[in-house]
Coordinates of C-alpha atoms in Angstrom, one line a residue:
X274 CA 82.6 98.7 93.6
X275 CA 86.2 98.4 94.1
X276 CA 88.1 101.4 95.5
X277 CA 90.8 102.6 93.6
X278 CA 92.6 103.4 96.6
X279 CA 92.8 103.6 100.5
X280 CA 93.0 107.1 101.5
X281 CA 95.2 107.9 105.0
X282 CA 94.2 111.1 107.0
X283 CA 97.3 112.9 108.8
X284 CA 96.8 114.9 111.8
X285 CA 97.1 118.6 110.1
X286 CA 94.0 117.3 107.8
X287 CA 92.2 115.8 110.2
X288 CA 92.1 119.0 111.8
X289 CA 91.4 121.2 109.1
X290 CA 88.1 118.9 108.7
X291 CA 86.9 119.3 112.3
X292 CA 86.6 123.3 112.0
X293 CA 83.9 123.0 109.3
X294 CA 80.7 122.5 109.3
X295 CA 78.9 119.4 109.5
X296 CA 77.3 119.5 105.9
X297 CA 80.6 120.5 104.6
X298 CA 83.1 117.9 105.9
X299 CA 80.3 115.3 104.9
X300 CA 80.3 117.2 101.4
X301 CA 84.0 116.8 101.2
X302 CA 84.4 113.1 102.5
X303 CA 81.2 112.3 99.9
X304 CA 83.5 113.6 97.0
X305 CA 87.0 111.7 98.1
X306 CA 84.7 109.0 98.4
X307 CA 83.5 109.0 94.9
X308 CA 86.9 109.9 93.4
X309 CA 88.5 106.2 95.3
X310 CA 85.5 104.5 93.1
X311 CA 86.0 106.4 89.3
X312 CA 89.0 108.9 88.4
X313 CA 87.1 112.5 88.0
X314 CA 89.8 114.9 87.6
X315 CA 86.9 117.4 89.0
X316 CA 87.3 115.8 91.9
X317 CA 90.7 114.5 92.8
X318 CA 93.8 116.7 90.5
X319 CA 97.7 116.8 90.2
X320 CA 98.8 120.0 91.4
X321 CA 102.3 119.2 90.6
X322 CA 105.5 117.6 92.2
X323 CA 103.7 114.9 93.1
X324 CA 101.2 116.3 95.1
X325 CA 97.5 116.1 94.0
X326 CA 94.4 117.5 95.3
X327 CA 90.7 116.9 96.2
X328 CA 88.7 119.4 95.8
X329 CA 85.0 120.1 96.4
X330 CA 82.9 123.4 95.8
X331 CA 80.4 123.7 98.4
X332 CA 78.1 126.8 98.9
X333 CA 80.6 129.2 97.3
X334 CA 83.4 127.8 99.1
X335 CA 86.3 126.0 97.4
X336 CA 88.2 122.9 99.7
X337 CA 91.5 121.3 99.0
X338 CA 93.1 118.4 100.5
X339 CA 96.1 118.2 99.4
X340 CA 97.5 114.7 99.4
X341 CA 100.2 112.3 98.1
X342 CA 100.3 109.0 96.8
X343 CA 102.5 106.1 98.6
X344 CA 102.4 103.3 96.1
X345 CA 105.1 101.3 98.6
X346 CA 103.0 98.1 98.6
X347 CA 102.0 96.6 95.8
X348 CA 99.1 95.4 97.0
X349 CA 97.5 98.0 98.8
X350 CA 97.8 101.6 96.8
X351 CA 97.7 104.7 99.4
X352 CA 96.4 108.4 98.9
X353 CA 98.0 110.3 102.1
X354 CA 96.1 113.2 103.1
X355 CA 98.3 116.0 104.3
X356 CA 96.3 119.1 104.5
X357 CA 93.4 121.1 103.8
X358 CA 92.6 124.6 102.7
X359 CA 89.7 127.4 101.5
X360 CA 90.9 128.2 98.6
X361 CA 90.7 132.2 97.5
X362 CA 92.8 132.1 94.6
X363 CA 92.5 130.3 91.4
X364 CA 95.7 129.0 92.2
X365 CA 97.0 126.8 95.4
X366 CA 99.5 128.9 96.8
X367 CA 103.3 127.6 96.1
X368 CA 103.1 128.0 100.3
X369 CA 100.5 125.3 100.7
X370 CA 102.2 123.0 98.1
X371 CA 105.8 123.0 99.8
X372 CA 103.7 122.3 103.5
X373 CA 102.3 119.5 102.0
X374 CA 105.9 118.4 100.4
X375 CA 107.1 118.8 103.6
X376 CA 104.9 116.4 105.2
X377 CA 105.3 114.0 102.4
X378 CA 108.9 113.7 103.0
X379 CA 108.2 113.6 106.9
X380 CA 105.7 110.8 105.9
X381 CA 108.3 108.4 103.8
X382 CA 110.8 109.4 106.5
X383 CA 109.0 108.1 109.3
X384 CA 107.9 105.2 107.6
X385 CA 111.8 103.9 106.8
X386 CA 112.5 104.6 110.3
X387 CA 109.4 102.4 112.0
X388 CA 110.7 99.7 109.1
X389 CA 114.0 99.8 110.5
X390 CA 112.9 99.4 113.8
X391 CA 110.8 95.9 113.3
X392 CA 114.2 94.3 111.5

């Protein structure tokens, strides 16, 4: 099947996934796996302002990955991965949703600046 998208990992989530456990990283990267092949609003959700959010429920626990889309080239459609969190809540905090804004800025930022640089 064709993926929907390619998904990018920054740094911040990266680490957030090398603190779990095994069996729940693999539970998470099972789920953003299945959301790139069929749009499950379970799995992968608009929080708002452009920022979305994968999210997996695993033995009690709730994840969020908290990404944004770059859509920049036409021919290959990005999901950027800024962050993760356990959730407590039944919200996302308004904290966790500027962070990632943050780094989505940073991201587009960057990106101009390494574009500028092979001209």
């Amino acid at each position: 099947m064709e993926k929907l998208f390619a998904i990018i990992f920054l740094k911040d989530a990266f680490d957030f996934l090398s603190i779990l456990d095994k069996k729940h990283y693999e539970k998470i990267l099972l789920n953003i796996r299945k959301a790139q092949i069929e749009p499950d609003p379970e799995l992968f959700k608009k929080l708002k302002d452009d920022i979305w959010e994968f999210r997996t429920l695993y033995q009690g626990l709730q994840y969020r990955l908290l990404s944004f889309w770059d859509k920049t080239n036409s021919e290959n459609t990005l999901v950027i991965t800024t962050h993760g969190i356990i959730k407590k809540r039944s919200k996302v905090p308004e904290s966790e949703v500027q962070r990632a804004k943050h780094l989505r800025t940073k991201y587009f930022e960057d990106k101009e600046k390494s574009k500028q640089k092979k001209r």
